[in-house]
Coordinates of C-alpha atoms in Angstrom, one line a residue:
R266 CA 32.4 1.7 8.4
K267 CA 34.0 4.4 10.4
E268 CA 32.7 7.3 8.5
T269 CA 29.5 9.2 9.4
V270 CA 26.8 9.3 6.8
L271 CA 24.4 12.2 6.9
V272 CA 20.9 11.5 5.5
D273 CA 19.4 14.9 4.7
K274 CA 17.1 14.2 1.9
D275 CA 14.8 11.6 0.5
E276 CA 16.6 8.9 -1.5
H277 CA 13.9 8.2 -4.0
P278 CA 13.3 11.4 -6.1
R279 CA 15.9 12.0 -8.8
P280 CA 16.2 15.7 -9.5
D281 CA 17.9 15.0 -12.9
T282 CA 14.9 13.1 -14.2
T283 CA 13.5 14.3 -17.5
V284 CA 10.7 13.2 -19.8
E285 CA 13.4 12.3 -22.3
K286 CA 15.3 10.1 -19.8
L287 CA 12.1 8.4 -18.7
A288 CA 11.1 7.7 -22.4
A289 CA 14.5 6.1 -23.0
L290 CA 14.3 3.6 -20.1
R291 CA 14.1 -0.1 -21.2
P292 CA 11.1 -2.2 -20.4
A293 CA 11.7 -4.3 -17.2
F294 CA 10.0 -7.6 -18.1
T295 CA 9.4 -8.1 -21.8
P296 CA 11.1 -6.4 -24.8
D297 CA 7.8 -4.6 -25.8
G298 CA 6.6 -4.0 -22.2
T299 CA 5.5 -0.7 -20.7
V300 CA 6.8 -1.2 -17.1
T301 CA 10.2 0.5 -16.6
A302 CA 12.2 1.8 -13.6
G303 CA 10.5 5.1 -14.3
N304 CA 6.9 3.9 -13.5
A305 CA 7.8 1.4 -10.9
S306 CA 8.2 1.9 -7.2
G307 CA 11.7 2.5 -6.0
I308 CA 13.3 0.3 -3.4
N309 CA 13.8 2.5 -0.4
D310 CA 14.8 2.3 3.3
G311 CA 11.8 2.7 5.6
A312 CA 10.3 1.6 8.8
A313 CA 6.9 1.4 10.5
A314 CA 5.6 -0.3 13.6
V315 CA 2.2 -1.7 14.4
V316 CA 1.1 -3.0 17.8
V317 CA -1.8 -5.5 17.6
T318 CA -3.5 -6.3 20.9
S319 CA -7.0 -6.8 22.3
G320 CA -9.2 -3.9 23.3
K321 CA -9.1 -5.2 26.8
K322 CA -5.3 -5.1 26.9
A323 CA -5.1 -1.7 25.4
E324 CA -7.5 -0.4 28.1
E325 CA -5.4 -2.1 30.8
M326 CA -2.3 -0.3 29.4
G327 CA -4.1 3.0 29.1
V328 CA -3.5 3.1 25.3
Q329 CA -6.0 4.5 22.9
P330 CA -6.1 2.3 19.7
L331 CA -6.1 4.0 16.4
A332 CA -8.5 1.4 14.9
S333 CA -9.8 -2.1 15.2
I334 CA -9.4 -4.8 12.6
R335 CA -12.7 -5.7 11.1
A336 CA -11.4 -8.4 8.7
Y337 CA -8.4 -9.6 6.8
A338 CA -7.8 -11.9 3.9
S339 CA -5.1 -13.2 1.6
A340 CA -5.4 -14.8 -1.8
G341 CA -3.2 -16.0 -4.6
V342 CA -2.9 -15.5 -8.3
A343 CA -0.6 -17.0 -10.9
P344 CA 3.0 -15.8 -10.2
R345 CA 3.2 -14.3 -13.7
V346 CA 0.5 -11.7 -12.7
M347 CA 1.7 -11.3 -9.1
G348 CA 0.6 -7.6 -9.0
L349 CA -3.0 -8.6 -9.3
G350 CA -3.1 -10.4 -5.9
P351 CA -4.9 -7.5 -4.3
I352 CA -8.0 -8.1 -6.5
P353 CA -9.1 -11.4 -5.0
A354 CA -7.7 -10.5 -1.5
T355 CA -9.8 -7.3 -1.5
R356 CA -12.9 -9.2 -2.7
N357 CA -12.4 -11.7 0.0
V358 CA -11.9 -9.2 2.8
L359 CA -15.0 -7.2 1.7
A360 CA -17.0 -10.4 1.8
K361 CA -15.7 -11.4 5.2
S362 CA -16.4 -7.9 6.6
G363 CA -19.9 -7.7 5.1
L364 CA -19.0 -4.4 3.5
S365 CA -19.0 -3.0 0.0
L366 CA -16.3 -0.8 -1.4
D367 CA -18.7 2.1 -1.2
E368 CA -18.6 1.8 2.6
I369 CA -14.8 2.2 2.7
D370 CA -13.6 5.8 3.2
L371 CA -9.9 5.5 2.4
I372 CA -7.8 3.0 0.6
E373 CA -4.0 2.5 0.9
A374 CA -2.7 0.2 -1.8
N375 CA 0.8 -0.8 -2.6
E376 CA 1.7 0.2 -6.2
A377 CA 4.5 -1.9 -7.3
F378 CA 4.1 -0.5 -10.8
A379 CA 1.8 2.1 -12.3
A380 CA 0.2 -0.4 -14.7
Q381 CA -0.4 -2.9 -11.8
S382 CA -2.0 -0.3 -9.6
V383 CA -4.3 1.0 -12.4
A384 CA -5.3 -2.6 -13.4
V385 CA -6.2 -3.4 -9.7
G386 CA -8.1 -0.2 -9.3
R387 CA -10.1 -0.6 -12.5
E388 CA -11.0 -4.2 -11.8
L389 CA -12.2 -3.3 -8.3
G390 CA -13.9 -0.1 -9.4
W391 CA -11.9 2.2 -7.0
D392 CA -12.8 5.8 -6.5
W393 CA -9.3 7.2 -7.1
E394 CA -10.1 10.2 -4.9
R395 CA -9.9 7.8 -1.9
V396 CA -6.8 5.9 -2.9
N397 CA -3.3 6.7 -1.7
V398 CA -4.3 10.2 -0.9
N399 CA -0.7 11.1 0.2
G400 CA 1.0 9.3 -2.6
G401 CA 1.8 5.6 -3.1
A402 CA 4.9 3.6 -3.4
I403 CA 5.9 5.2 -6.8
A404 CA 6.0 8.6 -5.0
L405 CA 7.1 7.5 -1.5
G406 CA 9.2 4.4 -2.3
H407 CA 8.8 0.7 -1.5
P408 CA 10.6 -0.4 1.7
I409 CA 10.5 -4.1 1.1
G410 CA 9.5 -5.9 4.3
A411 CA 8.1 -2.8 5.8
S412 CA 5.6 -1.9 3.1
G413 CA 2.6 -3.6 4.7
A414 CA 3.2 -1.9 8.0
R415 CA 3.9 1.4 6.2
I416 CA 0.7 1.2 4.3
L417 CA -1.4 0.4 7.4
V418 CA 0.3 3.1 9.5
T419 CA -0.3 5.7 6.7
L420 CA -3.9 4.6 6.4
L421 CA -4.6 4.8 10.2
H422 CA -3.1 8.2 10.6
E423 CA -5.0 9.6 7.5
M424 CA -8.2 8.1 8.9
K425 CA -7.6 9.8 12.1
R426 CA -6.8 13.1 10.4
R427 CA -9.9 13.0 8.2
Q428 CA -12.1 11.4 10.9
A429 CA -12.8 8.6 8.5
K430 CA -14.7 5.5 9.8
R431 CA -13.3 2.7 7.6
G432 CA -10.2 2.0 5.6
L433 CA -8.8 -0.7 3.4
A434 CA -5.1 -1.6 3.2
T435 CA -4.0 -3.9 0.4
L436 CA -0.9 -5.0 -1.3
C437 CA 0.6 -7.5 -3.8
I438 CA 3.2 -9.9 -2.6
G439 CA 5.9 -11.4 -4.8
G440 CA 5.1 -14.9 -6.0
G441 CA 1.4 -14.2 -6.7
Q442 CA 0.0 -13.4 -3.3
G443 CA -2.3 -10.5 -2.3
I444 CA -3.3 -9.4 1.2
A445 CA -6.0 -7.0 2.4
M446 CA -7.3 -5.7 5.7
V447 CA -10.4 -3.6 6.6
V448 CA -9.9 -1.4 9.7
E449 CA -12.5 0.7 11.6
S450 CA -11.9 3.8 13.6
V451 CA -12.5 3.3 17.3
N452 CA -13.1 7.1 18.0

């Protein structure tokens, strides 16, 4: 293209959205389903960067890490329930880290759909006051391919802002996978 495109507002919110328009949206997956484009994360542009290195290398470079990785895990579920992958992934990472959910200060979780997020949170017993405290993918958008890094970067900066000790980042992945990571503040 030879034209200049000015991006001066977020692409996800739709100012003409009304309750009536949301109620009229067709279900996405089954004729009698409840998931619609109105309660699913929007596909957005986005970027995030994460540098992973050893503590020794960070010290050599004069870089102050935001956190250290305590544990990470992935898991799989049947593809037809792909959004539930964070459940076994989170259970696995908590077991690997030797921590309970009560010892996690903040949680950043991808919310592909409202129903999916609620199902995962209920099954894991989340304290919703600690989950996606700045909004999740339904509010912020879902930059496919960058969502994992976006979730982790958001978590790390919020941990720093709140002086939180531990955080959990988790997300579902198409095809039935889930991934989770526990990080700890190094400050």
